[in-house]
CSV table of C-alpha atoms in Angstrom, one decimal:
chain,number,residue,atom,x,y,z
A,1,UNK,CA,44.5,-3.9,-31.6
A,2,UNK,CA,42.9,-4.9,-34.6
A,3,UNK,CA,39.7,-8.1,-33.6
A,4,UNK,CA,38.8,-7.9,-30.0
A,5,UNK,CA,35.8,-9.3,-29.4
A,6,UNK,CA,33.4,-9.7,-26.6
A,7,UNK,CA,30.7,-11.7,-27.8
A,8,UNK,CA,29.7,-15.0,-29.2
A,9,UNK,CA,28.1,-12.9,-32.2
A,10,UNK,CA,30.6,-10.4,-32.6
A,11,UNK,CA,33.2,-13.5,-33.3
A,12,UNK,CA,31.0,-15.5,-35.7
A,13,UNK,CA,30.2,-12.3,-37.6
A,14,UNK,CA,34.1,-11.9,-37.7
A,15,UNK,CA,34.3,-14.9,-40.0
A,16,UNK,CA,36.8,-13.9,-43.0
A,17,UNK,CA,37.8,-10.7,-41.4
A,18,UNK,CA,41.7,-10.0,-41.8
A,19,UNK,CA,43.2,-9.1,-38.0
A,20,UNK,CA,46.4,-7.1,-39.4
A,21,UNK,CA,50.2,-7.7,-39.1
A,22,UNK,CA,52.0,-7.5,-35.9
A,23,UNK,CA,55.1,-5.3,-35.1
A,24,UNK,CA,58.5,-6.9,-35.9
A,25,UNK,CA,60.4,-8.9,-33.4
A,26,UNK,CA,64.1,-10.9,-33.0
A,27,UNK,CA,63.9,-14.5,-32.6
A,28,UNK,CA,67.4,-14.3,-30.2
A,29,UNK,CA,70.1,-16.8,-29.5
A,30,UNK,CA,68.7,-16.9,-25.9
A,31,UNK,CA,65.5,-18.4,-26.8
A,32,UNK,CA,66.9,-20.3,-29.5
A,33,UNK,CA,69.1,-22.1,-27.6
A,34,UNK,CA,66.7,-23.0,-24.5
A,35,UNK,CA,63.9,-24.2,-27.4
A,36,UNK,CA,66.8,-26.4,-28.2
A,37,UNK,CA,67.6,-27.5,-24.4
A,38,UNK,CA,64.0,-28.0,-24.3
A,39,UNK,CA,63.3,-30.0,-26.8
A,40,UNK,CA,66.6,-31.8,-27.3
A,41,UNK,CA,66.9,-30.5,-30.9
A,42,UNK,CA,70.2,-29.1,-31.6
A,43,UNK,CA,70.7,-30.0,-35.3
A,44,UNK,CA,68.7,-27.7,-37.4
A,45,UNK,CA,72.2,-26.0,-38.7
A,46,UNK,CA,71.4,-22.1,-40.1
A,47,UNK,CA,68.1,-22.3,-40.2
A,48,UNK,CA,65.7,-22.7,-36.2
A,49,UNK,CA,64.0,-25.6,-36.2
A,50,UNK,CA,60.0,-24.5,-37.6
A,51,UNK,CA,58.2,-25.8,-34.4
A,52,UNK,CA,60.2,-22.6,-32.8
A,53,UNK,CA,58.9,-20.4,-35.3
A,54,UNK,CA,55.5,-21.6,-34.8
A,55,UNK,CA,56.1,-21.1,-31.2
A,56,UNK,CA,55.8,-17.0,-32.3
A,57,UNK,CA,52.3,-17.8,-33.1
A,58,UNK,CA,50.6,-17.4,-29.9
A,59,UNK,CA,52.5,-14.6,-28.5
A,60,UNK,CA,52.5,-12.5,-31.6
A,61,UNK,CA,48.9,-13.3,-32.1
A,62,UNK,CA,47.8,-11.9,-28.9
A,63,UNK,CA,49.1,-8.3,-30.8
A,64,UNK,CA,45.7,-8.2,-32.9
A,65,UNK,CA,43.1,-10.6,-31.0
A,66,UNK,CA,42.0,-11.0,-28.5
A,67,UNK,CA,38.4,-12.4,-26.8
A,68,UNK,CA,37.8,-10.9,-23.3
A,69,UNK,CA,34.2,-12.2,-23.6
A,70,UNK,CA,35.2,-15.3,-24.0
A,71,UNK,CA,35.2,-17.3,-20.4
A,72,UNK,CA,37.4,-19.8,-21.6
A,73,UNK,CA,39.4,-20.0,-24.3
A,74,UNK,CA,41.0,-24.0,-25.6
A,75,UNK,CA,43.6,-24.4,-28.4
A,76,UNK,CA,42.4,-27.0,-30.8
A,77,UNK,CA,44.7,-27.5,-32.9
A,78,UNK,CA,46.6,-26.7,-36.0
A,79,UNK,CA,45.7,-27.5,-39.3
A,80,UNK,CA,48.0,-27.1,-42.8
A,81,UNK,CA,51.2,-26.2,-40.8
A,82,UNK,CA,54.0,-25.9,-44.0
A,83,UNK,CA,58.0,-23.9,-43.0
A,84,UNK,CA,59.1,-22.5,-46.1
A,85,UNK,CA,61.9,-19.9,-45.5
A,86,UNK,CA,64.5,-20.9,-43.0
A,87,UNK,CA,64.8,-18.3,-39.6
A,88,UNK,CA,68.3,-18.3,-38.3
A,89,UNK,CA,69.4,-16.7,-34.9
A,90,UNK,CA,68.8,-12.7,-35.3
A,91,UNK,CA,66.4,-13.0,-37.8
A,92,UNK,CA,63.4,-10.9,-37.2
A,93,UNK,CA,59.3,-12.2,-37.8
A,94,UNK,CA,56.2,-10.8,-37.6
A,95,UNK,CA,52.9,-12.3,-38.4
A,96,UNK,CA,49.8,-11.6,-40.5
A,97,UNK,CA,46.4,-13.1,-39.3
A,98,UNK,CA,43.2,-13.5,-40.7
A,99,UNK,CA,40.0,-15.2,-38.9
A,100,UNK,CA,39.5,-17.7,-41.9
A,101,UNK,CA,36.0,-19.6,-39.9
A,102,UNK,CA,34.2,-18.8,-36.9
A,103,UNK,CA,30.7,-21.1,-36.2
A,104,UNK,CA,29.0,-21.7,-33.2
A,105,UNK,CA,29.6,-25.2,-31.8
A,106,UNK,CA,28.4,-26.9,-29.1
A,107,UNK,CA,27.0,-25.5,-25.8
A,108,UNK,CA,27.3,-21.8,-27.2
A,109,UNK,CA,30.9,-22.1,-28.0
A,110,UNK,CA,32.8,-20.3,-31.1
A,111,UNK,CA,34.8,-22.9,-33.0
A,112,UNK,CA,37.6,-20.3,-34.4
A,113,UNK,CA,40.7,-21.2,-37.6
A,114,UNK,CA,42.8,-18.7,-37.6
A,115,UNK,CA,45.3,-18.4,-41.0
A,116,UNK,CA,48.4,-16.8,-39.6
A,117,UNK,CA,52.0,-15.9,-41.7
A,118,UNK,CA,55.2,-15.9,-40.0
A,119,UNK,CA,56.9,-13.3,-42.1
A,120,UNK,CA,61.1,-13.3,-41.9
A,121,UNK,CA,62.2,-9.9,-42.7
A,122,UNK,CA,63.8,-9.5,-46.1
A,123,UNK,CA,62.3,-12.6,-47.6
A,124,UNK,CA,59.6,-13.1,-49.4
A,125,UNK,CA,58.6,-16.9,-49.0
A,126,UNK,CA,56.9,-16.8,-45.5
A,127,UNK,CA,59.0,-18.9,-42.5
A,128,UNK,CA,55.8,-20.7,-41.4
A,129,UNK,CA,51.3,-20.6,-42.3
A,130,UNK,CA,49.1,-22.5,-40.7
A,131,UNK,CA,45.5,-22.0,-39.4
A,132,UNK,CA,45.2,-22.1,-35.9
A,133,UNK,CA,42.2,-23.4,-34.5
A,134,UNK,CA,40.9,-22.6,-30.7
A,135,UNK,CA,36.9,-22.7,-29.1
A,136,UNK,CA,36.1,-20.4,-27.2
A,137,UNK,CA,33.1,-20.5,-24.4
A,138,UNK,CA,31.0,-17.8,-23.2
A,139,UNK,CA,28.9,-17.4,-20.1
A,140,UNK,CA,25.1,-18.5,-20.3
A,141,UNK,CA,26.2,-20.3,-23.7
């Protein structure tokens, strides 16, 4: 694993560093289809519906960082979320990720955006970017 971090510092100081690409993985009819059941989208035709290719994200993120220092870790948010390439059933993704900001915020926490790429195997317009955006807390911060 490429950014594990333990402290506040080391994160901030991270700011701009690239965390690599993951290993490639299937987005299956299995998952597909209970993403679907779930959220009672079943029209997106050839192409999965992006919100399931975002839902990659966290799972394939957690393949180059992670922050066992952190005490708590809080999604945030997302920021410029754009689906270019369509992802249909069988298709395989990987993602790219990059810690574009890390500042200290409030209370000794580490305000992190994260630029990820969801990559679809023999294309060249990514399936998905967006910067992912998460604070992280720290003991005696």
């Amino acid at each position: 694993m490429t950014g594990v971090f333990a402290t506040a510092d080391e994160l901030v100081a991270a700011s701009g560093r690239d965390l690599g690409t993951t290993g490639w993985v299937e987005v299956d009819a299995a998952r597909a289809a209970t993403f679907s059941q779930v959220t009672a989208d079943e029209g997106w035709g050839d192409g999965l519906p992006g919100t399931l290719v975002l839902s990659y994200a966290a799972a394939l993120l957690a393949e180059v960082f992670a922050v066992p220092g952190a005490s708590m870790g809080v999604n945030y948010g997302l920021d410029d979320v754009r689906f270019g390439d369509p992802v249909p059933v069988g298709s395989r993704v990987r993602l790219r990720a990059r810690i574009d900001e890390a500042a200290p915020g409030r209370g000794g926490a580490v305000q992190v955006a994260v630029g990820v790429v969801i990559e679809r195997d023999g294309t060249a317009e990514p399936a998905c970017t967006a910067r992912l955006l998460a604070r992280f807390h720290f003991e005696g911060g």
